[in-house]
XYZ file of C-alpha atoms in Angstrom:
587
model
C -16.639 -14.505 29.178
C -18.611 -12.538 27.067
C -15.955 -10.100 25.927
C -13.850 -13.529 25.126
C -16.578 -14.646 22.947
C -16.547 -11.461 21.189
C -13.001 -11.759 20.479
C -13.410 -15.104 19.102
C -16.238 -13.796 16.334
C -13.508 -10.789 15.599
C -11.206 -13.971 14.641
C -13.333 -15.747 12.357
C -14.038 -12.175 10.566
C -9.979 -11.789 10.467
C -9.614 -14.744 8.916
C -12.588 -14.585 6.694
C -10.650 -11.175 5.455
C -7.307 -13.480 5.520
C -8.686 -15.555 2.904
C -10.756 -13.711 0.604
C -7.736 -12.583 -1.488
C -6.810 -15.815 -2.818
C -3.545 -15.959 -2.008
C -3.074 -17.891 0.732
C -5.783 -20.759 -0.580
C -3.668 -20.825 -3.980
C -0.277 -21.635 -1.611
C -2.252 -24.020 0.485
C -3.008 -25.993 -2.202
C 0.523 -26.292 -3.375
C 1.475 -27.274 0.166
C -0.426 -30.591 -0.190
C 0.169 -31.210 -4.035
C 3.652 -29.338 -5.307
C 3.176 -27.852 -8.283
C -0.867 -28.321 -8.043
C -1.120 -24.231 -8.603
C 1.151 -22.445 -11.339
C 2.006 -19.274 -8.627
C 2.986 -17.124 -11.541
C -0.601 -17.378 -13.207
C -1.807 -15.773 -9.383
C -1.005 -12.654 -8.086
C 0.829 -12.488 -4.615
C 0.040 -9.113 -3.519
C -3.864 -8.550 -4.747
C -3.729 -5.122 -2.680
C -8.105 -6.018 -1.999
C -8.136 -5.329 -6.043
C -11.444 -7.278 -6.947
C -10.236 -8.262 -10.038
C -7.418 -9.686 -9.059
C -8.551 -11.304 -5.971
C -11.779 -13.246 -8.153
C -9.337 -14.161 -10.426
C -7.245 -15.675 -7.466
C -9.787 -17.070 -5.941
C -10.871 -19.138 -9.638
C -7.655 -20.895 -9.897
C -8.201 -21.827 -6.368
C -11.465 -23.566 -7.253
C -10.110 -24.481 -10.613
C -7.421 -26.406 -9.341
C -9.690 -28.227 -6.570
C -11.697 -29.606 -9.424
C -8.751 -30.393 -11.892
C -6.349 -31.229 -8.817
C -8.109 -32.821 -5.849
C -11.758 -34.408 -7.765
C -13.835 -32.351 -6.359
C -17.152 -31.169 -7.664
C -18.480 -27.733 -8.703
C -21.147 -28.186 -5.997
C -18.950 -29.067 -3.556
C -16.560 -25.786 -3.600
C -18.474 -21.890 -2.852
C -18.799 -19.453 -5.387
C -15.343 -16.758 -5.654
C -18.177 -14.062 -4.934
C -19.174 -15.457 -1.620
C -15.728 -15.777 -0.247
C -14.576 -12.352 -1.626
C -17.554 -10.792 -0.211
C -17.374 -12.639 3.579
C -20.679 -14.633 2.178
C -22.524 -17.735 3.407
C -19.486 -19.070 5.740
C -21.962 -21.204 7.237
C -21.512 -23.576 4.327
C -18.747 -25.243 6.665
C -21.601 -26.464 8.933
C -23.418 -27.803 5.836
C -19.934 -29.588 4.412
C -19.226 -31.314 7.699
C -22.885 -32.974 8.048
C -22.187 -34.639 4.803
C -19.086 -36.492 6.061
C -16.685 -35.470 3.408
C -13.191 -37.447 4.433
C -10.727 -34.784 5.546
C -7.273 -34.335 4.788
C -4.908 -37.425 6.539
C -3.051 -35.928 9.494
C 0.657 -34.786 8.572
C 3.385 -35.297 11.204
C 3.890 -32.311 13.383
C 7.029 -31.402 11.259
C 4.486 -29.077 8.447
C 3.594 -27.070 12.113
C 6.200 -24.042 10.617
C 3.914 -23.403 7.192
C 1.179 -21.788 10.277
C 3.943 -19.663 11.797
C 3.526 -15.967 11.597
C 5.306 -14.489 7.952
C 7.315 -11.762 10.107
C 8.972 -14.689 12.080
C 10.775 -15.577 8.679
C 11.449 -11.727 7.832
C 14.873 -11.464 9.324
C 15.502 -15.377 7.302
C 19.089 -15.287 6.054
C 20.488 -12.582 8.069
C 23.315 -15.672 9.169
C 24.324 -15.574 5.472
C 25.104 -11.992 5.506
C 26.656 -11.962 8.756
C 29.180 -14.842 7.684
C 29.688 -13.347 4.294
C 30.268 -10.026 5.837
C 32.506 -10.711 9.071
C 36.466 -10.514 8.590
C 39.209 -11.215 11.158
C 39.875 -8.544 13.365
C 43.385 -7.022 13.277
C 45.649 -6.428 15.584
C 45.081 -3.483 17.898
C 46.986 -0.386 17.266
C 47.506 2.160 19.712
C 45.813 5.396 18.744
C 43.928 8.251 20.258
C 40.532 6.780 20.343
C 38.593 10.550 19.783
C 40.752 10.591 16.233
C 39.757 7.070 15.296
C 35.778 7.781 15.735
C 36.105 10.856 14.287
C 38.028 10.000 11.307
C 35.187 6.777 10.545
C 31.839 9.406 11.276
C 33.516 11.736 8.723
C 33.689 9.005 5.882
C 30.848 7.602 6.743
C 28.277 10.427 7.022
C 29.877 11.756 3.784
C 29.796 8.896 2.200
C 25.987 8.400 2.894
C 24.833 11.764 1.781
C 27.301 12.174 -1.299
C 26.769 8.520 -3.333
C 22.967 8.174 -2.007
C 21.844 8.463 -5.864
C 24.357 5.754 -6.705
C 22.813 3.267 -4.130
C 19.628 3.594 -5.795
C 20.184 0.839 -8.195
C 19.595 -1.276 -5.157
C 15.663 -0.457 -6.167
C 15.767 -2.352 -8.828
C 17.855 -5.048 -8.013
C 15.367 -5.421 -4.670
C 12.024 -5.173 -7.127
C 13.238 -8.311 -9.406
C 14.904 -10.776 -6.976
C 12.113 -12.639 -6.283
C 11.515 -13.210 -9.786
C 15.013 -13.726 -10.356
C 15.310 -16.431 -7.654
C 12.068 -18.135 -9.045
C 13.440 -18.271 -12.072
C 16.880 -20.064 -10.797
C 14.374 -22.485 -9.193
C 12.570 -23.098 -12.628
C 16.540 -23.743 -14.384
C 17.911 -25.882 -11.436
C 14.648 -27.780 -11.742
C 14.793 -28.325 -15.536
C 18.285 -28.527 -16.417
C 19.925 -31.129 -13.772
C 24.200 -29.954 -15.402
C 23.250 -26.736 -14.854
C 22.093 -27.357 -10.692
C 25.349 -29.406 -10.870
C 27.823 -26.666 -12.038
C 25.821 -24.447 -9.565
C 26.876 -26.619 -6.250
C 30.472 -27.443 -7.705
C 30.725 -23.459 -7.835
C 29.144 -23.306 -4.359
C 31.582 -25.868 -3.100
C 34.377 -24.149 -4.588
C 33.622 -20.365 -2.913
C 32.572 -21.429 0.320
C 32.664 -25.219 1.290
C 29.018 -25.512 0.396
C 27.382 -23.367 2.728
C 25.695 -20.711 0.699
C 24.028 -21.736 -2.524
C 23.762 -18.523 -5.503
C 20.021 -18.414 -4.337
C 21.309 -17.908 -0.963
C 23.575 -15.216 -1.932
C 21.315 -12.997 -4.211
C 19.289 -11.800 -1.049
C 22.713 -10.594 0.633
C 22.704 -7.026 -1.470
C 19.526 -6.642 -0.707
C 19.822 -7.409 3.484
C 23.118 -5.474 2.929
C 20.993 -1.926 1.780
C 18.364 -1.991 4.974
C 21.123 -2.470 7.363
C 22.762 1.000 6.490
C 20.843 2.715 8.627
C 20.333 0.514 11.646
C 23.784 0.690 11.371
C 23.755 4.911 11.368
C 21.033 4.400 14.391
C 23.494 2.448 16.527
C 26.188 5.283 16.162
C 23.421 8.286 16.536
C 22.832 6.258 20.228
C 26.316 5.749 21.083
C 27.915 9.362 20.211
C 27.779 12.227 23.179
C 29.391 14.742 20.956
C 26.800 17.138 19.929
C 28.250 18.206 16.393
C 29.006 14.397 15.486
C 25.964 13.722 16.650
C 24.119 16.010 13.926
C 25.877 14.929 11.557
C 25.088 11.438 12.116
C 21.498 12.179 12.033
C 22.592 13.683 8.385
C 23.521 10.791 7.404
C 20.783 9.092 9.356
C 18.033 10.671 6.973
C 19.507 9.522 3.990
C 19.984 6.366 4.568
C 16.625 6.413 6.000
C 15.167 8.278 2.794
C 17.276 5.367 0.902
C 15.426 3.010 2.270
C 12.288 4.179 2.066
C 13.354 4.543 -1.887
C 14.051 0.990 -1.939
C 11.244 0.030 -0.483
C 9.178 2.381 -2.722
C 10.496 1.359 -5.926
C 9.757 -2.358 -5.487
C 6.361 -1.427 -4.435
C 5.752 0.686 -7.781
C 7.048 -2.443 -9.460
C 4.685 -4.701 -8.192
C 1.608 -1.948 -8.787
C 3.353 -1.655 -12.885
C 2.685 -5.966 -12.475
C -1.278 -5.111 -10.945
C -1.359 -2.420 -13.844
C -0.266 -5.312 -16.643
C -2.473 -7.632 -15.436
C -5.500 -5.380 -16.147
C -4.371 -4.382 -19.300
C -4.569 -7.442 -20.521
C -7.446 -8.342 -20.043
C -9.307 -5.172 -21.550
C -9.820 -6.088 -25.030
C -9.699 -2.367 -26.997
C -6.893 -1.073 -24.611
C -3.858 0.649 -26.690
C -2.975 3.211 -24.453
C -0.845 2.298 -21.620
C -2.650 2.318 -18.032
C 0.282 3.328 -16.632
C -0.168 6.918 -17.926
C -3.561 7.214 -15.961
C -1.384 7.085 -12.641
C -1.778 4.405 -9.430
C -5.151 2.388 -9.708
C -6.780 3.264 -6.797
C -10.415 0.931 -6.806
C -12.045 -1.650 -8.900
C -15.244 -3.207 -9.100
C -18.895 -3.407 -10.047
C -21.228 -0.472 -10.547
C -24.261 0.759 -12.460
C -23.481 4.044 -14.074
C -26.274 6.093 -16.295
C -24.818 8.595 -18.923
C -26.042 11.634 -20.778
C -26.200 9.312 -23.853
C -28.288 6.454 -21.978
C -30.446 6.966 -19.720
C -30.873 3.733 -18.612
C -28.677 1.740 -15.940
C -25.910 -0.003 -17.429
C -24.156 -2.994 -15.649
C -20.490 -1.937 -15.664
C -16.593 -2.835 -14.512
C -14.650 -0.038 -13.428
C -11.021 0.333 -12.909
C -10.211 4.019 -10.646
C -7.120 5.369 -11.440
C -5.087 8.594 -10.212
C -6.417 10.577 -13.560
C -8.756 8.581 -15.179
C -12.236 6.108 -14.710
C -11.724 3.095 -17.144
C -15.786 1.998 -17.839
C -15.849 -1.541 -18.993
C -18.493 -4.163 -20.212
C -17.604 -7.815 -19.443
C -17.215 -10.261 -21.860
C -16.610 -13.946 -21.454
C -14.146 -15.225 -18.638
C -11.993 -12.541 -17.259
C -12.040 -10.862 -20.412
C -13.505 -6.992 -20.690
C -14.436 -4.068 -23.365
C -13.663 -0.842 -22.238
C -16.960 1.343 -23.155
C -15.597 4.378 -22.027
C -12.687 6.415 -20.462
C -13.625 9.193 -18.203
C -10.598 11.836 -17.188
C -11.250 13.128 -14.075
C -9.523 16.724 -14.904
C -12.923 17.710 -16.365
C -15.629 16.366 -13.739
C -16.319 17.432 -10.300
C -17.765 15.160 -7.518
C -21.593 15.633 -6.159
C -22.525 13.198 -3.393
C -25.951 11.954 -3.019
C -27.324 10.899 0.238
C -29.426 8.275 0.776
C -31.994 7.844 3.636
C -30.720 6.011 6.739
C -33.136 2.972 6.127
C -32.462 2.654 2.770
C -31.277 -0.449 2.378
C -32.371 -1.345 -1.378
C -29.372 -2.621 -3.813
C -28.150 -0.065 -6.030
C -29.655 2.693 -4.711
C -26.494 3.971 -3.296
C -25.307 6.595 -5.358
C -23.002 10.018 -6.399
C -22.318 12.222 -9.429
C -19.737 12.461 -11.515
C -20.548 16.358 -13.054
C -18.938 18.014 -15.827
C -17.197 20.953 -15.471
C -18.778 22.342 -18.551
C -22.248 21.874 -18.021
C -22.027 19.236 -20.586
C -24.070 16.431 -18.590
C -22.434 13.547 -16.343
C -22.514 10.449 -15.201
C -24.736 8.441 -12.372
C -23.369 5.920 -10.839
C -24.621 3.435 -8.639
C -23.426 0.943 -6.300
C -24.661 -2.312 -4.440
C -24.187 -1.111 -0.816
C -23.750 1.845 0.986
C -20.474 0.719 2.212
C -18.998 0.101 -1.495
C -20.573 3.483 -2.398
C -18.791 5.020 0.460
C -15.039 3.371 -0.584
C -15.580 4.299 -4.267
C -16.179 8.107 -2.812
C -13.161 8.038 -0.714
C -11.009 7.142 -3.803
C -12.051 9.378 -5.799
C -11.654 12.185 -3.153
C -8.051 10.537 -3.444
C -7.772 10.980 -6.813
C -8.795 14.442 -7.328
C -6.675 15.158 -4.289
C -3.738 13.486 -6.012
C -4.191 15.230 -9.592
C -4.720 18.504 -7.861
C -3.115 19.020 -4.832
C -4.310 21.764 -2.293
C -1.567 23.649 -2.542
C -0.844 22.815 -6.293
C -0.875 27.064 -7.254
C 0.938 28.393 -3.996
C 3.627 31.341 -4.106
C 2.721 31.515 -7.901
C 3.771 27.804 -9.338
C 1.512 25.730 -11.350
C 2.381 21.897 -9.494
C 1.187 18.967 -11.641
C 1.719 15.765 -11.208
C 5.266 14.362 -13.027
C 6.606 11.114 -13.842
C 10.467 11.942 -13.276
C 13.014 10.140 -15.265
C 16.004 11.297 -13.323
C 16.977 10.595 -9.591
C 15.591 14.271 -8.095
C 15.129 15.572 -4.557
C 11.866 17.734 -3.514
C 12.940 21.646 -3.572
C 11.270 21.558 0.419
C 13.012 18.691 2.239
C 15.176 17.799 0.201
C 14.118 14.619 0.447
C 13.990 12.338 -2.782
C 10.864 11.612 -4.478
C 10.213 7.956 -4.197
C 9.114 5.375 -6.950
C 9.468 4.440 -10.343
C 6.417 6.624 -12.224
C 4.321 9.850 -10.860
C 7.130 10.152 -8.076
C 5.881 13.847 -7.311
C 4.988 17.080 -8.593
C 6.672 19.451 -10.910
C 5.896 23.208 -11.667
C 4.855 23.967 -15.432
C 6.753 27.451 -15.145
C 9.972 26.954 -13.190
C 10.073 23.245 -13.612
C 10.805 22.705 -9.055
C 9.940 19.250 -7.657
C 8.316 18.659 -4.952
C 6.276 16.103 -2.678
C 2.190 16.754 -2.538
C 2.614 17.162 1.284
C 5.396 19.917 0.273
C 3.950 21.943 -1.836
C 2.786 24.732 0.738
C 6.311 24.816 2.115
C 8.581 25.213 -1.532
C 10.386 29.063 -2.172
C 8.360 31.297 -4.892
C 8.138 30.451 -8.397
C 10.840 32.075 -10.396
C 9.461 32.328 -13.418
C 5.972 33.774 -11.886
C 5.441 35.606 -15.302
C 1.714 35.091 -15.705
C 1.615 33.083 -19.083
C -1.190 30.829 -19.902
C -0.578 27.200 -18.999
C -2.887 24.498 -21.396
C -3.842 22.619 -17.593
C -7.289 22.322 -16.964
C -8.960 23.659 -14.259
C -8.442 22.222 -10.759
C -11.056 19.932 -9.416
C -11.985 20.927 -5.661
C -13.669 18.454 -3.394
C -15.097 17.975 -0.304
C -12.624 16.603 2.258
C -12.112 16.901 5.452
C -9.646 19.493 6.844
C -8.393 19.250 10.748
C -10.975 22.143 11.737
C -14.000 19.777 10.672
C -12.795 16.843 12.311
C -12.613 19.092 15.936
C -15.785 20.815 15.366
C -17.060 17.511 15.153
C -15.412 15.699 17.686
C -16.414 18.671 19.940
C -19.997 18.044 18.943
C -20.086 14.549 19.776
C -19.567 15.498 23.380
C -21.265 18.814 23.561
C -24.765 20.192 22.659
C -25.581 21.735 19.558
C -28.036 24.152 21.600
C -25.040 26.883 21.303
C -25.439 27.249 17.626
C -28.839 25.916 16.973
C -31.120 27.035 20.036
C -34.159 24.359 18.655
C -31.766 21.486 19.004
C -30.563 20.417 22.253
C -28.877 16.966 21.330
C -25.552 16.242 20.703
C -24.081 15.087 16.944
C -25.190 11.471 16.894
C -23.499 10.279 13.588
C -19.849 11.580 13.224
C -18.033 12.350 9.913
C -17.280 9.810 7.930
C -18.205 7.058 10.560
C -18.124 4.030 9.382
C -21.616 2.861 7.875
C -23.354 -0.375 8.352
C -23.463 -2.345 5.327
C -25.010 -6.073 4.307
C -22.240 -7.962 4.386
C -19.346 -8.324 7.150
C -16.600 -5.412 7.073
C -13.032 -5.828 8.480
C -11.953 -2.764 10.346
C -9.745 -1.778 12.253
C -12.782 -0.686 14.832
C -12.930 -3.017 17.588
C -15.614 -3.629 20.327
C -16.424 -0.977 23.087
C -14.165 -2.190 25.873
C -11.673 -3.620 23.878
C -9.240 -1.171 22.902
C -6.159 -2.316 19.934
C -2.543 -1.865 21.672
C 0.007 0.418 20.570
C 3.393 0.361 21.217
C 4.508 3.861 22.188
C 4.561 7.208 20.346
C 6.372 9.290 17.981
C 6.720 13.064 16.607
C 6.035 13.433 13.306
C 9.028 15.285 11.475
C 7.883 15.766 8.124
C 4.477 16.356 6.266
C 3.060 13.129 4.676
C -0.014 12.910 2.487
C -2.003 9.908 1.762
C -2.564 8.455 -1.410
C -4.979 6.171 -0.784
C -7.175 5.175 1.805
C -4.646 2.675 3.571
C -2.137 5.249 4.232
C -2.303 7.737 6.639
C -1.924 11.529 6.469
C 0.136 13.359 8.600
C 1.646 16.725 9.943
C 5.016 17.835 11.224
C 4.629 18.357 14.933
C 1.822 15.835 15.274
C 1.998 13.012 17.776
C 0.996 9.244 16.051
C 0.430 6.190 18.399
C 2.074 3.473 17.149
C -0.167 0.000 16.650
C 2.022 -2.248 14.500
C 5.570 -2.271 13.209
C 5.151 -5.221 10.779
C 3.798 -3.603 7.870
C 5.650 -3.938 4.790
C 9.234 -2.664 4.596
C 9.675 0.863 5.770
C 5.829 1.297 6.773
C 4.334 1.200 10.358
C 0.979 1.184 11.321
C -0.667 4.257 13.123
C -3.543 6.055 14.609
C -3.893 10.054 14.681
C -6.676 12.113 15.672
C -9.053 8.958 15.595
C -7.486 7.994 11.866
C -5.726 4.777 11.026
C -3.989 3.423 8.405
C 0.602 3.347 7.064
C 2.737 5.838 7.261
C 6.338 5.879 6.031
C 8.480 5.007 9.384
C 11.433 7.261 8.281
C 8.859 10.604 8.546
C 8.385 10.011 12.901
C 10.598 10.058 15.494
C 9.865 7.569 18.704
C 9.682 9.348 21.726
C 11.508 7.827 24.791
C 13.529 6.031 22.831
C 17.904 6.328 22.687
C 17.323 7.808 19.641
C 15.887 10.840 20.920
């Protein structure tokens, strides 16, 4: 009973963490007043971005007081619900007898259902669209026929791959296209009119043109369950590899797709912030992926003193801003990374004192740095991670192996890593390109790419790499080992074993989600697979990998070509086109 209960307080924390983006108040609201929350003034995919989620979370309470009467001291603050605060408020609400909601017929049950139920939500349209009438069967030698379709097929997936790349695009703007169909059927009743004559006319009414704009789309991430079907049901070794051929692009297609609708929505994120910083001209874009934003203290060699500050963490930059009324900000100062070096700074274990949590950002030069200070140890301990990530990112490991000079590109061409051949995925900062011989290449590639061929020793105007601390696969068994072993064999006064791991996760004030769950109660996976290809993480979400490695699987319902996994104690998304299930037909 007790384990039960201890599942139940994991719920309320899950949906505590469900809620404190915004998003799904925002749509709420509009499910019991249409139109009582402009969705285009919120932003759907917040990625845990503070900014983005307060600002959420504001039109939330905005539209509660505007919308529904309700008064300021009625509603929470946006800082207690993004930061898991003061849920026992609920108690307090209920004692006052505030009149609930009227009860709705059981026919608004779907809007609880899970969102991957409805992922697969049209597939009938592209199925009727797509099937023809089968033709009379000819008599012909069966082998030929198969052999003569595998041919086309796996050469025509490997040979117009860069062609069906425009599907990136189209799959980044239909939503907004389909929204903003909605917004002209809505406003202009001849147009909706000529719309459903034209619908009558090209298919007795069935599929409307909002219908049919998510067919190309659906019609792109079937190519390779398609390829997988034929992989399982071919026996002949030769078309068998070359089905997997074909496999992998489509695959690597997909994962392009997906990829370049995710960089779209990150440009959107990227916008959103720009706007709001006041003395901004340079585009944010050129800084790289933000990676962390929030609230610090920082000290600098100019003041002394601790300055309250908003900071936005990008792949080659730290934006330092001072806020100004509303949402607005003034950036104070822009800190490239490419000339600072990280120094952590411990703090005792029962330190538990706001902003006293704290790490170094030290020039390169000897020039000074910066202090900078955070409100718990757990934010201080994110804020490190990313910008681990970020130096990791601008300067690879491997960024100087077998003599090139790899720096991060933005690409403006389709182009395929030198390694796997693979093709580098997104819209900006795709991969990495060599200074000298001008070779692509993913990050997690770079160690495996053929010697630079124009290794002639000239002076390149790139700063020096940044080095930091993170953790390579020896550390993490040394440590491991530790955990379970005394440290007597290398320290003779100290017969204990490690009692805090690397990196484990600290306690902090306020509630954490994580993926951690209670002794006893172990998450699920559902089976294993082989990793085939090197993958390195860009942020602290995704999950590193290397070729030969074995990665439970935990969840396949990530976004679109992602699945959730756990290696060597690790979580986080991986791309699902790098792994191969084992005991599967595929194999």
């Amino acid at each position: 009973v007790s384990q039960q209960w201890m599942l139940c307080s994991e719920w309320v924390c899950d949906l505590a963490h469900a809620l404190r983006d915004g998003v799904l108040l925002c749509q709420l609201l509009n499910n019991l007043l249409p139109q009582s929350v402009n969705l285009r003034q919120i932003n759907l995919r917040p990625q845990m971005s503070q900014f983005l989620c307060l600002k959420n979370i504001r039109t939330f309470l905005c539209a509660c007081q505007e919308k529904f009467g309700m008064r300021k001291n009625e509603l929470f603050e946006a800082f207690e619900l993004f930061d898991v605060r003061d849920f026992a408020k609920q108690n307090v609400h209920s004692s006052f007898h505030y009149r609930p909601f009227p009860d709705e017929a059981c026919e608004d049950d779907d809007l609880y259902d899970c969102v991957e139920e409805d992922e697969n939500e049209g597939d009938d349209i592209y199925e009727d669209l797509m099937r023809t009438e089968e033709p009379e069967t000819q008599q012909k030698v069966e082998v030929d026929k198969r052999r003569c379709f595998l041919m086309d097929d796996t050469d025509l997936c490997v040979c117009v791959c860069g062609r069906l790349l425009l599907y990136g695009r189209y799959c980044s703007q239909v939503e907004a296209a389909t929204k903003h169909l909605d917004k002209i059927t809505s406003t202009h009743e001849d147009v909706k009119m000529k719309l459903e004559e034209c619908s009558m006319r090209a298919n007795s009414g069935r599929f409307s043109l909002r219908d049919l704009l998510m067919v190309p789309m659906q019609r792109v991430l079937k190519y390779h369950l398609l390829l997988q079907e034929l992989v399982k049901h071919t026996v002949d070794q030769q078309e068998k590899e070359n089905l997997r051929t074909a496999l992998d692009a489509m695959r690597d297609l997909a994962q392009c797709v997906n990829e370049v609708k995710r960089d779209n929505e990150i440009i959107r994120q990227i916008t959103t912030f720009q706007l709001c910083i006041e003395n901004m001209s340079l585009s944010l874009a050129l800084y790289g992926r933000p990676k962390i934003d929030g609230e610090f203290k920082i000290c600098s060699p100019e003041k002394k003193s601790k300055q309250d500050r908003y900071g936005f963490l990008f792949d080659k930059a730290l934006l330092v801003c001072k806020k100004r009324s509303g949402e607005s900000l003034e950036l104070k100062e822009l800190i490239e990374l490419q000339h600072y070096q990280l120094r952590d700074e411990p703090s005792g274990e029962k330190d538990s004192k706001k902003w006293t949590h704290t790490f170094l950002l030290m020039d390169l030069y000897g020039q000074g740095g910066y202090d900078l200070y955070f409100k718990t140890r757990e934010l201080k301990k994110k804020w490190l991670e990313q910008f681990e990530m970020a130096l990791s990112n601008m300067c690879p490991e491997n960024s100087t192996a077998n003599g090139h000079d790899f720096q991060m590109h933005c690409f403006e061409d389709t182009t395929s890593c030198k390694a796997c051949q693979m093709l580098l995925r997104g819209i900006f900062y795709q991969g990495y390109r060599c200074s000298r011989c001008r070779m692509a290449a993913h990050k997690e590639c770079l160690g495996r790419v053929p010697a630079c061929g124009r290794n002639s020793g000239e002076k390149t105007d790139k700063e020096p790499c940044v080095t930091c601390d993170v953790c390579v696969c020896v550390w993490q068994e040394l440590v491991q080992y530790y955990q379970e072993n005394s440290l007597r064999e290398c320290f003779k006064d100290v017969d204990s074993r490690l009692q805090t791991p690397y990196k484990q996760p600290e306690q902090s004030a306020a509630p954490q989600h994580s993926s951690t769950r209670h002794a006893g109660v172990s998450e699920r996976y559902h089976g294993t697979a082989k990793v085939r290809y090197d993958f390195s993480a860009r942020d602290r979400t995704e999950l590193s990998l290397r070729e030969g490695d074995t990665v439970k699987i935990l969840s396949k319902k990530a976004h679109n070509g992602w699945w959730k996994g756990e290696v060597y104690g690790r979580v986080g998304l991986f791309p699902a086109n790098y792994v191969e299930e084992e005991h599967s037909d595929y194999c």
